[in-house]
CSV table of C-alpha atoms (C1' of nucleotides) in Angstrom, one decimal:
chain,number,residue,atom,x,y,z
A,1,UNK,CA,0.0,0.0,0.0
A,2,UNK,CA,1.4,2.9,-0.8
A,3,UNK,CA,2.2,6.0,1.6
A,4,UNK,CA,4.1,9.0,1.9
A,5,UNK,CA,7.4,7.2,1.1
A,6,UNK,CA,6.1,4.9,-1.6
A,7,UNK,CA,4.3,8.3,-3.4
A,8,UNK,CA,7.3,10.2,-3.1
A,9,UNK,CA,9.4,7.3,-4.8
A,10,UNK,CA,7.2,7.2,-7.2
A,11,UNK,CA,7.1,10.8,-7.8
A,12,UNK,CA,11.3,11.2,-8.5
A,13,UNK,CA,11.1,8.2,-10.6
A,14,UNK,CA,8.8,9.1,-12.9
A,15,UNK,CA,9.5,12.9,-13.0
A,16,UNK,CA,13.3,11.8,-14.7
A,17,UNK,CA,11.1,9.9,-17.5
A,18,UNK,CA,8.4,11.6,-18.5
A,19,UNK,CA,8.8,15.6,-18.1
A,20,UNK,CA,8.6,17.3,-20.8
A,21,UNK,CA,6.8,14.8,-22.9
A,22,UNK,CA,3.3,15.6,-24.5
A,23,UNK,CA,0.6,13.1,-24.2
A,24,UNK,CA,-1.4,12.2,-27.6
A,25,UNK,CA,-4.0,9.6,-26.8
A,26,UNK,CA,-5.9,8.7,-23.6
A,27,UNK,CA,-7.3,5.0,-23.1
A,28,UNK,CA,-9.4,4.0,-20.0
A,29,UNK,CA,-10.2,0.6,-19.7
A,30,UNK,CA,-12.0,0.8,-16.5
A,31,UNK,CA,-14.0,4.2,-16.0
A,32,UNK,CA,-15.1,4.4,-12.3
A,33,UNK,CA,-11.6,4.9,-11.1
A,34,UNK,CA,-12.0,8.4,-13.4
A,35,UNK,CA,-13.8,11.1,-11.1
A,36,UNK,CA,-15.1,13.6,-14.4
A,37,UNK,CA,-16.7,12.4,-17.3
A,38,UNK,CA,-14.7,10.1,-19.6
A,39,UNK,CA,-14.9,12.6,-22.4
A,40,UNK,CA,-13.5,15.5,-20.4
A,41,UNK,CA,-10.9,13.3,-19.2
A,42,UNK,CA,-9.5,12.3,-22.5
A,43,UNK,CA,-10.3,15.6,-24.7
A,44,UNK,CA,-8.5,17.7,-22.0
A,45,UNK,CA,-5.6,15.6,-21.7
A,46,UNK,CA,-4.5,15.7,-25.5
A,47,UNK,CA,-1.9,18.0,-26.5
A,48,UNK,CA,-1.3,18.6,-22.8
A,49,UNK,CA,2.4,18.3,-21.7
A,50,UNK,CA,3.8,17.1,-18.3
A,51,UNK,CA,5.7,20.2,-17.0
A,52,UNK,CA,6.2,18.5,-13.2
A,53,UNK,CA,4.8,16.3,-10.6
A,54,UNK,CA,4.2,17.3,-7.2
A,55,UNK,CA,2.8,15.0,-3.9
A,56,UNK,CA,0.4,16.1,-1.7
A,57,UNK,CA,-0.4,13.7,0.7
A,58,UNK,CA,-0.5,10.2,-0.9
A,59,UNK,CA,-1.3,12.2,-4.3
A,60,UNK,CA,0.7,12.6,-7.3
A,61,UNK,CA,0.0,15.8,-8.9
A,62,UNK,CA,0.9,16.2,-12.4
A,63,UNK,CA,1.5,19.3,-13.6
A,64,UNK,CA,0.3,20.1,-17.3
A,65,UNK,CA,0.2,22.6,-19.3
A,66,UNK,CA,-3.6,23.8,-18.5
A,67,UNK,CA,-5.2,21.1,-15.8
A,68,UNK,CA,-3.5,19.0,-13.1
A,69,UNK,CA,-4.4,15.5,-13.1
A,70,UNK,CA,-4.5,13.5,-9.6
A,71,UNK,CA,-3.4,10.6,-9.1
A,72,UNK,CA,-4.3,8.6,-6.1
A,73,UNK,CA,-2.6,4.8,-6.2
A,74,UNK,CA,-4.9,3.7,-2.7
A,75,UNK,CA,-4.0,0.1,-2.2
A,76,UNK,CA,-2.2,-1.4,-5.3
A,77,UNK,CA,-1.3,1.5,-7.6
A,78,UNK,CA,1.6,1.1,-9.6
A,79,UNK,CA,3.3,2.8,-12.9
A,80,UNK,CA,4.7,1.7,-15.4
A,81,UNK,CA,6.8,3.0,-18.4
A,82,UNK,CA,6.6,1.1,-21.7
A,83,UNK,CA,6.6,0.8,-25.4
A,84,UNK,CA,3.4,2.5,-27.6
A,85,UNK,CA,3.2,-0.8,-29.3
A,86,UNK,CA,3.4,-3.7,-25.8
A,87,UNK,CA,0.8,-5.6,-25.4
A,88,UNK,CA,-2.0,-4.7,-23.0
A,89,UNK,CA,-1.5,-6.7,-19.7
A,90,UNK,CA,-4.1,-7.9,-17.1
A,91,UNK,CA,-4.9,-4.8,-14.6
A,92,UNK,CA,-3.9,-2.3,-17.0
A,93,UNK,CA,-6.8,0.4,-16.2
A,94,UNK,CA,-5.3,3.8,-17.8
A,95,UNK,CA,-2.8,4.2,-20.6
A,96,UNK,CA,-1.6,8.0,-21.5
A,97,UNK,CA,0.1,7.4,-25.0
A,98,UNK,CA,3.2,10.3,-25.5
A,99,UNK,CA,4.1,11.6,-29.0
A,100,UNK,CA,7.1,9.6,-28.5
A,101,UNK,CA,5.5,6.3,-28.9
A,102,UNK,CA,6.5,5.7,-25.0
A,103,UNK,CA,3.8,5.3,-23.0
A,104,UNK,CA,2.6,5.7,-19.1
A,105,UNK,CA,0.5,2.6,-17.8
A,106,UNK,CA,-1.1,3.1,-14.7
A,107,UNK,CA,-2.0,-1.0,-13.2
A,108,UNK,CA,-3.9,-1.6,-10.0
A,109,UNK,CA,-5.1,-5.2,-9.4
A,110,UNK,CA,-7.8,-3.9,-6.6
A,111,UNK,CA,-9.2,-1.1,-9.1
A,112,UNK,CA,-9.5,1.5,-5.8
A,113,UNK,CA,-6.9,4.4,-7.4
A,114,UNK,CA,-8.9,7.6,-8.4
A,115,UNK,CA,-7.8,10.3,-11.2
A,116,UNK,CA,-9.4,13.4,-10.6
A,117,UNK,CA,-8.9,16.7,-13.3
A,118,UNK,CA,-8.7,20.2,-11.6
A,119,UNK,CA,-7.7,23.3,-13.0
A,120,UNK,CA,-5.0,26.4,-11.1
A,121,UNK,CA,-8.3,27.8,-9.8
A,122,UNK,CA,-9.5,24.9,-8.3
A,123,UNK,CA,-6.9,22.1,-7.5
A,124,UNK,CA,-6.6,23.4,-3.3
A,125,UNK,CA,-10.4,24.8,-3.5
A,126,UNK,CA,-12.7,21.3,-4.2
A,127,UNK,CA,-12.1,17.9,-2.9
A,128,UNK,CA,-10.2,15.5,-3.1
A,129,UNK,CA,-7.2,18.0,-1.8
A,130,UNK,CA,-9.4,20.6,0.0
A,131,UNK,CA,-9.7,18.0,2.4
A,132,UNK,CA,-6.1,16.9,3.4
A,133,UNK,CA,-4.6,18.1,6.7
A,134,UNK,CA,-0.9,19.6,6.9
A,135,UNK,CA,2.3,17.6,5.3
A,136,UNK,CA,4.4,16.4,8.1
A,137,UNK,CA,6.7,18.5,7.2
A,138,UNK,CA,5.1,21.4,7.4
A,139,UNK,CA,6.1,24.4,9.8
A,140,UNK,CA,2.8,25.0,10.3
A,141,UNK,CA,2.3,21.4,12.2
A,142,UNK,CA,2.9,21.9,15.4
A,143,UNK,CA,1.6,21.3,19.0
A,144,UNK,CA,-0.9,24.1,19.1
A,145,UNK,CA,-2.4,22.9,15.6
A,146,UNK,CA,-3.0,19.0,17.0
A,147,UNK,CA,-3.9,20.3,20.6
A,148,UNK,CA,-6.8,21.9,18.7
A,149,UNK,CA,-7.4,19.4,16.4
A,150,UNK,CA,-7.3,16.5,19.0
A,151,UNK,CA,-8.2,17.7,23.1
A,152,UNK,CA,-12.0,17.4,22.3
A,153,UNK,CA,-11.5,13.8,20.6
A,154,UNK,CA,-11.9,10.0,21.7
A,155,UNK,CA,-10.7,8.4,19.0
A,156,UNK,CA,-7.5,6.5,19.1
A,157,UNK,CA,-4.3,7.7,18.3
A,158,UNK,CA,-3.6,5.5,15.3
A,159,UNK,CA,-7.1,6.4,13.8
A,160,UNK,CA,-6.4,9.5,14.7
A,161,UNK,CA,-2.8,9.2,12.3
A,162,UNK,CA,-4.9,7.4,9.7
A,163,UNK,CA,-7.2,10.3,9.1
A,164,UNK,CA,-5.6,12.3,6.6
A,165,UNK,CA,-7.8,15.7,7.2
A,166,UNK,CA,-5.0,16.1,10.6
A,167,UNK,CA,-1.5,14.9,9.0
A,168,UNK,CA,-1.6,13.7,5.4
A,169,UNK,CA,0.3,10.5,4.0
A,170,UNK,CA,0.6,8.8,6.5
A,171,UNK,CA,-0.8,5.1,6.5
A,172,UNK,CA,-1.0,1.6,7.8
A,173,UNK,CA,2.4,0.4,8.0
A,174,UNK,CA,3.9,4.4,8.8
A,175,UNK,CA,1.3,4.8,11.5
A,176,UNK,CA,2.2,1.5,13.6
A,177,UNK,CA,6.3,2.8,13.6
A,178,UNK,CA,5.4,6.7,14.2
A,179,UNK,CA,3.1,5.0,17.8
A,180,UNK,CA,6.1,2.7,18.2
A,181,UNK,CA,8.3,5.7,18.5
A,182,UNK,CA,6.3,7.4,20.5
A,183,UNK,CA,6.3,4.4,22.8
A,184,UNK,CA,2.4,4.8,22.7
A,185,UNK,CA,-0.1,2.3,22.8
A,186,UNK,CA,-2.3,2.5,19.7
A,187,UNK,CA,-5.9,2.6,21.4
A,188,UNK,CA,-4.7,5.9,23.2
A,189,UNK,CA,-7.2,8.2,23.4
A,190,UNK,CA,-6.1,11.4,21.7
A,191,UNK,CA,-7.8,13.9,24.2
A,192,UNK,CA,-4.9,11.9,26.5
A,193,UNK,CA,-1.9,13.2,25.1
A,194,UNK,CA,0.0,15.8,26.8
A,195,UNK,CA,1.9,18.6,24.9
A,196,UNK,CA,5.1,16.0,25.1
A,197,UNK,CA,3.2,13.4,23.3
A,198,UNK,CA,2.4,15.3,21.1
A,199,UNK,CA,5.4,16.9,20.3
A,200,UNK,CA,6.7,13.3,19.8
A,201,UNK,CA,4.1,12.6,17.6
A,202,UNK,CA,5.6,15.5,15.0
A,203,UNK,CA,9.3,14.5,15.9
A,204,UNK,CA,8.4,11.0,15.0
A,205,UNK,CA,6.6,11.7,12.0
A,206,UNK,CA,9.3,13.1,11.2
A,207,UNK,CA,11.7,11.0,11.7
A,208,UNK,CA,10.0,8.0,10.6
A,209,UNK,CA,9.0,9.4,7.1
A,210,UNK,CA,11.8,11.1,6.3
A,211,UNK,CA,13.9,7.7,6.9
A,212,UNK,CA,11.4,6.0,5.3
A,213,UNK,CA,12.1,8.6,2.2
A,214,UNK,CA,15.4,8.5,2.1
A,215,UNK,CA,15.5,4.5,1.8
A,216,UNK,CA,12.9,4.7,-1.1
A,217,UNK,CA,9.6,3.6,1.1
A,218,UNK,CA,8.6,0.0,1.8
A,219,UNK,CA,8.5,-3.0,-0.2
A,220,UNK,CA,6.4,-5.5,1.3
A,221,UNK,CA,2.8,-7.1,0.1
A,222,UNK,CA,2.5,-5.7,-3.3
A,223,UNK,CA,4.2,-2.7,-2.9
A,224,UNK,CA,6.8,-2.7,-5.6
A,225,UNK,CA,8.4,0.3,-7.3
A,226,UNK,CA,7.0,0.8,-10.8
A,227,UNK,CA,10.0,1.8,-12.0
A,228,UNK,CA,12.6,-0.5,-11.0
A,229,UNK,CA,13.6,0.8,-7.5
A,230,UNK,CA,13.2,-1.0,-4.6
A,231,UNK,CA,12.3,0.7,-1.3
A,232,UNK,CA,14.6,-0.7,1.6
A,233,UNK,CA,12.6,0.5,4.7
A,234,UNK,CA,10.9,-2.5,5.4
A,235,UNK,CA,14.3,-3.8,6.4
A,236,UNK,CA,14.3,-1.0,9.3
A,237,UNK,CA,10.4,-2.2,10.7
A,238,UNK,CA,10.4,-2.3,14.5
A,239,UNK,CA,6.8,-3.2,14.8
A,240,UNK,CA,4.7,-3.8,11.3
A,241,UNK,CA,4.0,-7.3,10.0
A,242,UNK,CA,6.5,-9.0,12.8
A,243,UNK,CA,3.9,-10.4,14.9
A,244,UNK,CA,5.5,-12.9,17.3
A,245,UNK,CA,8.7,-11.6,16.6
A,246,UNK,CA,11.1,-10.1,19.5
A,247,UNK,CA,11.3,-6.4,20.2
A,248,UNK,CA,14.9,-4.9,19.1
A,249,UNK,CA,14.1,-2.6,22.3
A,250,UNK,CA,13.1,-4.8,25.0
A,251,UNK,CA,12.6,-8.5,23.7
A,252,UNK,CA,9.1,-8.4,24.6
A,253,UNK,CA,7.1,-10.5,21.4
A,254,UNK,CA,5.3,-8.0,19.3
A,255,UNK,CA,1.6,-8.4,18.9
A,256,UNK,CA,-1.4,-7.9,16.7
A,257,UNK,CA,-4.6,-6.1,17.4
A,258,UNK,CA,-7.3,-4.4,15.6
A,259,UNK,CA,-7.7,-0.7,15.7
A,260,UNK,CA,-10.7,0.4,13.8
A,261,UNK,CA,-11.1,-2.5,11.8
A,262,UNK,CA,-6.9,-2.5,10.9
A,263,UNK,CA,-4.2,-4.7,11.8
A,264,UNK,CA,-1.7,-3.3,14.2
A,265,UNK,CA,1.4,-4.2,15.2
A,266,UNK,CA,2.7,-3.0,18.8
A,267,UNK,CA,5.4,-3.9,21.8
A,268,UNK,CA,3.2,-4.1,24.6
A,269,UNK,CA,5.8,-3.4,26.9
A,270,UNK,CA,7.7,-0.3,25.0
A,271,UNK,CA,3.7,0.6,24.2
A,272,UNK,CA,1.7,-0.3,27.2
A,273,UNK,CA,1.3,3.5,27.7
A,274,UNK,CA,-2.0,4.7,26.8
B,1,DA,C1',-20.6,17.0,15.4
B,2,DT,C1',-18.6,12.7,16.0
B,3,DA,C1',-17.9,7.9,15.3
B,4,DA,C1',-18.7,3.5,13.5
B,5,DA,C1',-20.1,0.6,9.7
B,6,DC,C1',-20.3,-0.3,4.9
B,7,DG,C1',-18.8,-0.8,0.0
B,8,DC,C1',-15.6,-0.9,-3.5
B,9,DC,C1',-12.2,-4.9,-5.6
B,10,DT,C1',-9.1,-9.0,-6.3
B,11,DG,C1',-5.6,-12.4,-5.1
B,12,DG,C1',-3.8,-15.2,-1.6
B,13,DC,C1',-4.4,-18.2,2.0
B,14,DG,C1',-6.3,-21.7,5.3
B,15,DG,C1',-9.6,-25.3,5.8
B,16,DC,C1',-11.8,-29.2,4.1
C,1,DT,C1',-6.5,-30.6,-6.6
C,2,DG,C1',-10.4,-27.6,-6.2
C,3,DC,C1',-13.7,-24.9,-4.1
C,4,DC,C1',-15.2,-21.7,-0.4
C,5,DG,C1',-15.0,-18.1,2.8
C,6,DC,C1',-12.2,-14.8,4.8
C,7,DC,C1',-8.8,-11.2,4.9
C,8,DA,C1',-6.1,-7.2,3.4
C,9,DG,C1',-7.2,-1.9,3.6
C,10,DG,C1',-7.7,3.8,1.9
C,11,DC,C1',-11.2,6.5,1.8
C,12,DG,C1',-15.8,8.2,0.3
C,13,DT,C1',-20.4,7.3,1.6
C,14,DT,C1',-24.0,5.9,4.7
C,15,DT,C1',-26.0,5.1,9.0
C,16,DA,C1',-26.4,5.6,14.1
DNA sequence: ATAAACGCCTGGCGGC
DNA sequence: TGCCGCCAGGCGTTTA
Protein backbone atom coordinates (compact mmCIF):
# COMPACT_ATOMS: atom_id res chain seq x y z
CA UNK A 1 0.00 0.00 0.00
CA UNK A 2 1.45 2.95 -0.84
CA UNK A 3 2.18 5.99 1.60
CA UNK A 4 4.10 8.96 1.87
CA UNK A 5 7.42 7.15 1.14
CA UNK A 6 6.08 4.89 -1.57
CA UNK A 7 4.33 8.34 -3.42
CA UNK A 8 7.25 10.21 -3.15
CA UNK A 9 9.38 7.33 -4.83
CA UNK A 10 7.20 7.16 -7.25
CA UNK A 11 7.08 10.84 -7.81
CA UNK A 12 11.25 11.24 -8.45
CA UNK A 13 11.14 8.16 -10.55
CA UNK A 14 8.77 9.13 -12.93
CA UNK A 15 9.49 12.93 -13.00
CA UNK A 16 13.30 11.81 -14.66
CA UNK A 17 11.10 9.88 -17.47
CA UNK A 18 8.39 11.57 -18.49
CA UNK A 19 8.81 15.58 -18.12
CA UNK A 20 8.61 17.26 -20.77
CA UNK A 21 6.83 14.80 -22.92
CA UNK A 22 3.28 15.62 -24.55
CA UNK A 23 0.60 13.13 -24.23
CA UNK A 24 -1.40 12.24 -27.58
CA UNK A 25 -3.98 9.64 -26.82
CA UNK A 26 -5.88 8.69 -23.59
CA UNK A 27 -7.30 4.96 -23.05
CA UNK A 28 -9.43 4.00 -19.99
CA UNK A 29 -10.21 0.59 -19.74
CA UNK A 30 -12.03 0.78 -16.46
CA UNK A 31 -14.01 4.20 -16.01
CA UNK A 32 -15.09 4.37 -12.33
CA UNK A 33 -11.57 4.85 -11.13
CA UNK A 34 -11.96 8.45 -13.44
CA UNK A 35 -13.75 11.11 -11.07
CA UNK A 36 -15.05 13.57 -14.36
CA UNK A 37 -16.67 12.42 -17.30
CA UNK A 38 -14.67 10.06 -19.63
CA UNK A 39 -14.92 12.57 -22.38
CA UNK A 40 -13.51 15.53 -20.35
CA UNK A 41 -10.86 13.34 -19.22
CA UNK A 42 -9.53 12.29 -22.49
CA UNK A 43 -10.33 15.60 -24.65
CA UNK A 44 -8.46 17.68 -22.03
CA UNK A 45 -5.62 15.60 -21.73
CA UNK A 46 -4.52 15.74 -25.51
CA UNK A 47 -1.94 18.04 -26.54
CA UNK A 48 -1.31 18.55 -22.80
CA UNK A 49 2.36 18.27 -21.71
CA UNK A 50 3.78 17.13 -18.31
CA UNK A 51 5.67 20.23 -17.03
CA UNK A 52 6.17 18.49 -13.18
CA UNK A 53 4.84 16.33 -10.59
CA UNK A 54 4.18 17.26 -7.16
CA UNK A 55 2.82 15.03 -3.95
CA UNK A 56 0.43 16.10 -1.70
CA UNK A 57 -0.41 13.70 0.67
CA UNK A 58 -0.49 10.21 -0.88
CA UNK A 59 -1.34 12.15 -4.28
CA UNK A 60 0.67 12.56 -7.29
CA UNK A 61 -0.02 15.79 -8.86
CA UNK A 62 0.91 16.17 -12.43
CA UNK A 63 1.51 19.28 -13.64
CA UNK A 64 0.30 20.11 -17.29
CA UNK A 65 0.24 22.58 -19.31
CA UNK A 66 -3.61 23.76 -18.51
CA UNK A 67 -5.17 21.10 -15.75
CA UNK A 68 -3.50 19.03 -13.08
CA UNK A 69 -4.37 15.48 -13.14
CA UNK A 70 -4.46 13.47 -9.64
CA UNK A 71 -3.41 10.59 -9.13
CA UNK A 72 -4.32 8.55 -6.08
CA UNK A 73 -2.58 4.79 -6.15
CA UNK A 74 -4.88 3.71 -2.70
CA UNK A 75 -4.05 0.07 -2.16
CA UNK A 76 -2.16 -1.36 -5.31
CA UNK A 77 -1.30 1.46 -7.57
CA UNK A 78 1.64 1.07 -9.65
CA UNK A 79 3.34 2.84 -12.86
CA UNK A 80 4.73 1.70 -15.43
CA UNK A 81 6.85 3.00 -18.40
CA UNK A 82 6.63 1.11 -21.68
CA UNK A 83 6.55 0.81 -25.38
CA UNK A 84 3.37 2.49 -27.56
CA UNK A 85 3.24 -0.84 -29.34
CA UNK A 86 3.38 -3.66 -25.84
CA UNK A 87 0.85 -5.57 -25.42
CA UNK A 88 -1.96 -4.71 -23.04
CA UNK A 89 -1.51 -6.74 -19.74
CA UNK A 90 -4.14 -7.87 -17.05
CA UNK A 91 -4.94 -4.82 -14.61
CA UNK A 92 -3.88 -2.28 -16.96
CA UNK A 93 -6.79 0.45 -16.23
CA UNK A 94 -5.27 3.77 -17.83
CA UNK A 95 -2.80 4.25 -20.55
CA UNK A 96 -1.57 7.99 -21.52
CA UNK A 97 0.13 7.43 -25.00
CA UNK A 98 3.21 10.29 -25.54
CA UNK A 99 4.10 11.62 -29.02
CA UNK A 100 7.15 9.60 -28.47
CA UNK A 101 5.53 6.27 -28.93
CA UNK A 102 6.48 5.71 -24.96
CA UNK A 103 3.81 5.29 -22.98
CA UNK A 104 2.61 5.73 -19.07
CA UNK A 105 0.55 2.61 -17.82
CA UNK A 106 -1.15 3.10 -14.71
CA UNK A 107 -2.04 -1.00 -13.19
CA UNK A 108 -3.87 -1.58 -9.96
CA UNK A 109 -5.07 -5.24 -9.45
CA UNK A 110 -7.79 -3.86 -6.59
CA UNK A 111 -9.24 -1.06 -9.06
CA UNK A 112 -9.54 1.45 -5.85
CA UNK A 113 -6.87 4.44 -7.37
CA UNK A 114 -8.90 7.56 -8.39
CA UNK A 115 -7.81 10.32 -11.23
CA UNK A 116 -9.41 13.36 -10.62
CA UNK A 117 -8.93 16.67 -13.31
CA UNK A 118 -8.74 20.19 -11.62
CA UNK A 119 -7.75 23.28 -13.00
CA UNK A 120 -4.95 26.37 -11.09
CA UNK A 121 -8.30 27.81 -9.77
CA UNK A 122 -9.49 24.94 -8.27
CA UNK A 123 -6.89 22.13 -7.50
CA UNK A 124 -6.65 23.40 -3.30
CA UNK A 125 -10.36 24.75 -3.53
CA UNK A 126 -12.66 21.26 -4.19
CA UNK A 127 -12.12 17.85 -2.94
CA UNK A 128 -10.21 15.47 -3.07
CA UNK A 129 -7.18 18.00 -1.84
CA UNK A 130 -9.37 20.59 -0.03
CA UNK A 131 -9.67 18.00 2.36
CA UNK A 132 -6.14 16.89 3.42
CA UNK A 133 -4.57 18.07 6.72
CA UNK A 134 -0.87 19.64 6.87
CA UNK A 135 2.29 17.62 5.28
CA UNK A 136 4.36 16.36 8.13
CA UNK A 137 6.68 18.46 7.24
CA UNK A 138 5.10 21.40 7.35
CA UNK A 139 6.14 24.44 9.84
CA UNK A 140 2.75 24.95 10.26
CA UNK A 141 2.29 21.43 12.18
CA UNK A 142 2.90 21.86 15.39
CA UNK A 143 1.63 21.29 18.98
CA UNK A 144 -0.93 24.15 19.12
CA UNK A 145 -2.42 22.89 15.61
CA UNK A 146 -2.97 18.98 17.04
CA UNK A 147 -3.94 20.30 20.62
CA UNK A 148 -6.80 21.89 18.69
CA UNK A 149 -7.40 19.43 16.43
CA UNK A 150 -7.27 16.51 18.98
CA UNK A 151 -8.24 17.68 23.06
CA UNK A 152 -12.04 17.37 22.32
CA UNK A 153 -11.53 13.80 20.56
CA UNK A 154 -11.89 10.04 21.65
CA UNK A 155 -10.73 8.40 19.04
CA UNK A 156 -7.46 6.52 19.06
CA UNK A 157 -4.27 7.74 18.34
CA UNK A 158 -3.61 5.54 15.27
CA UNK A 159 -7.11 6.38 13.76
CA UNK A 160 -6.44 9.49 14.65
CA UNK A 161 -2.82 9.16 12.26
CA UNK A 162 -4.86 7.40 9.71
CA UNK A 163 -7.18 10.31 9.11
CA UNK A 164 -5.57 12.34 6.57
CA UNK A 165 -7.82 15.72 7.23
CA UNK A 166 -5.01 16.11 10.61
CA UNK A 167 -1.47 14.93 9.03
CA UNK A 168 -1.59 13.68 5.39
CA UNK A 169 0.28 10.53 4.02
CA UNK A 170 0.56 8.83 6.50
CA UNK A 171 -0.84 5.14 6.52
CA UNK A 172 -1.03 1.56 7.84
CA UNK A 173 2.37 0.45 7.99
CA UNK A 174 3.87 4.42 8.76
CA UNK A 175 1.33 4.76 11.53
CA UNK A 176 2.16 1.52 13.59
CA UNK A 177 6.26 2.81 13.56
CA UNK A 178 5.39 6.66 14.23
CA UNK A 179 3.12 5.04 17.82
CA UNK A 180 6.05 2.71 18.20
CA UNK A 181 8.33 5.70 18.52
CA UNK A 182 6.33 7.41 20.51
CA UNK A 183 6.33 4.40 22.79
CA UNK A 184 2.42 4.83 22.75
CA UNK A 185 -0.15 2.30 22.84
CA UNK A 186 -2.29 2.51 19.74
CA UNK A 187 -5.92 2.56 21.45
CA UNK A 188 -4.65 5.93 23.16
CA UNK A 189 -7.22 8.16 23.42
CA UNK A 190 -6.06 11.44 21.74
CA UNK A 191 -7.81 13.91 24.23
CA UNK A 192 -4.93 11.90 26.52
CA UNK A 193 -1.94 13.24 25.08
CA UNK A 194 0.00 15.85 26.77
CA UNK A 195 1.91 18.57 24.88
CA UNK A 196 5.08 16.01 25.12
CA UNK A 197 3.22 13.38 23.27
CA UNK A 198 2.39 15.34 21.09
CA UNK A 199 5.36 16.91 20.30
CA UNK A 200 6.73 13.30 19.76
CA UNK A 201 4.12 12.62 17.60
CA UNK A 202 5.58 15.48 15.03
CA UNK A 203 9.31 14.54 15.93
CA UNK A 204 8.43 10.99 15.01
CA UNK A 205 6.65 11.68 11.97
CA UNK A 206 9.28 13.08 11.21
CA UNK A 207 11.73 11.02 11.70
CA UNK A 208 10.00 7.96 10.57
CA UNK A 209 9.01 9.36 7.14
CA UNK A 210 11.82 11.09 6.28
CA UNK A 211 13.91 7.74 6.90
CA UNK A 212 11.38 6.04 5.31
CA UNK A 213 12.06 8.62 2.18
CA UNK A 214 15.45 8.53 2.09
CA UNK A 215 15.48 4.50 1.81
CA UNK A 216 12.86 4.66 -1.08
CA UNK A 217 9.60 3.58 1.12
CA UNK A 218 8.55 0.05 1.84
CA UNK A 219 8.51 -2.97 -0.24
CA UNK A 220 6.36 -5.53 1.25
CA UNK A 221 2.77 -7.06 0.06
CA UNK A 222 2.51 -5.72 -3.25
CA UNK A 223 4.17 -2.72 -2.90
CA UNK A 224 6.83 -2.70 -5.57
CA UNK A 225 8.36 0.32 -7.30
CA UNK A 226 7.04 0.76 -10.75
CA UNK A 227 10.05 1.79 -12.02
CA UNK A 228 12.60 -0.46 -10.96
CA UNK A 229 13.56 0.82 -7.55
CA UNK A 230 13.22 -0.98 -4.56
CA UNK A 231 12.33 0.66 -1.33
CA UNK A 232 14.59 -0.67 1.62
CA UNK A 233 12.59 0.49 4.72
CA UNK A 234 10.94 -2.46 5.35
CA UNK A 235 14.31 -3.76 6.40
CA UNK A 236 14.28 -0.96 9.30
CA UNK A 237 10.37 -2.16 10.71
CA UNK A 238 10.37 -2.30 14.51
CA UNK A 239 6.83 -3.25 14.76
CA UNK A 240 4.70 -3.83 11.25
CA UNK A 241 4.01 -7.27 10.02
CA UNK A 242 6.46 -8.96 12.80
CA UNK A 243 3.90 -10.40 14.92
CA UNK A 244 5.50 -12.87 17.25
CA UNK A 245 8.74 -11.61 16.64
CA UNK A 246 11.08 -10.06 19.46
CA UNK A 247 11.34 -6.35 20.21
CA UNK A 248 14.88 -4.87 19.08
CA UNK A 249 14.07 -2.62 22.29
CA UNK A 250 13.09 -4.84 24.96
CA UNK A 251 12.64 -8.49 23.71
CA UNK A 252 9.08 -8.44 24.57
CA UNK A 253 7.06 -10.49 21.38
CA UNK A 254 5.27 -7.98 19.35
CA UNK A 255 1.62 -8.38 18.86
CA UNK A 256 -1.43 -7.86 16.72
CA UNK A 257 -4.60 -6.14 17.38
CA UNK A 258 -7.30 -4.44 15.57
CA UNK A 259 -7.66 -0.70 15.73
CA UNK A 260 -10.71 0.36 13.82
CA UNK A 261 -11.06 -2.52 11.81
CA UNK A 262 -6.91 -2.49 10.91
CA UNK A 263 -4.20 -4.72 11.82
CA UNK A 264 -1.73 -3.30 14.23
CA UNK A 265 1.39 -4.23 15.16
CA UNK A 266 2.72 -2.97 18.84
CA UNK A 267 5.44 -3.87 21.78
CA UNK A 268 3.23 -4.07 24.60
CA UNK A 269 5.83 -3.38 26.86
CA UNK A 270 7.71 -0.32 25.02
CA UNK A 271 3.69 0.61 24.15
CA UNK A 272 1.73 -0.31 27.23
CA UNK A 273 1.29 3.51 27.75
CA UNK A 274 -1.97 4.69 26.84
C1' DA B 1 -20.58 17.04 15.37
C1' DT B 2 -18.63 12.66 15.96
C1' DA B 3 -17.90 7.88 15.28
C1' DA B 4 -18.72 3.53 13.51
C1' DA B 5 -20.13 0.60 9.67
C1' DC B 6 -20.32 -0.32 4.90
C1' DG B 7 -18.84 -0.83 -0.04
C1' DC B 8 -15.56 -0.86 -3.50
C1' DC B 9 -12.20 -4.93 -5.56
C1' DT B 10 -9.06 -8.97 -6.33
C1' DG B 11 -5.57 -12.37 -5.08
C1' DG B 12 -3.77 -15.18 -1.61
C1' DC B 13 -4.43 -18.23 1.99
C1' DG B 14 -6.26 -21.73 5.31
C1' DG B 15 -9.56 -25.27 5.81
C1' DC B 16 -11.82 -29.20 4.09
C1' DT C 1 -6.49 -30.61 -6.58
C1' DG C 2 -10.37 -27.61 -6.23
C1' DC C 3 -13.70 -24.90 -4.05
C1' DC C 4 -15.18 -21.66 -0.43
C1' DG C 5 -15.00 -18.09 2.77
C1' DC C 6 -12.24 -14.81 4.78
C1' DC C 7 -8.77 -11.24 4.92
C1' DA C 8 -6.11 -7.19 3.38
C1' DG C 9 -7.16 -1.93 3.61
C1' DG C 10 -7.67 3.80 1.86
C1' DC C 11 -11.24 6.47 1.82
C1' DG C 12 -15.83 8.21 0.28
C1' DT C 13 -20.44 7.35 1.62
C1' DT C 14 -24.01 5.94 4.65
C1' DT C 15 -25.95 5.13 9.05
C1' DA C 16 -26.38 5.64 14.08
Amino acid sequence: MPELPEVETVRLSLSKQIIGKTIKAVKVYHQPMVKTSLEHFENQLIGQTIDAIFRRGKFLIFKLTSSYMLSHLRMEGKYFIKSAHAKKEKHEHVVFVFSDNTTLVYHDVRKFGTFHLKTSETLFQEAPLNKLGLEYDDPQLNVAYLYERFHHRTIALKTALLDQSHVSGIGNIYADEICFCMKKHPLTPVFDLNKKDLSNLIECSKRVLNRAVKLGGSSIRSYTDSLGITGRFQNELNVHLRQGQLCYTCKESIIKIKVGGRGTYLCPNCQANR
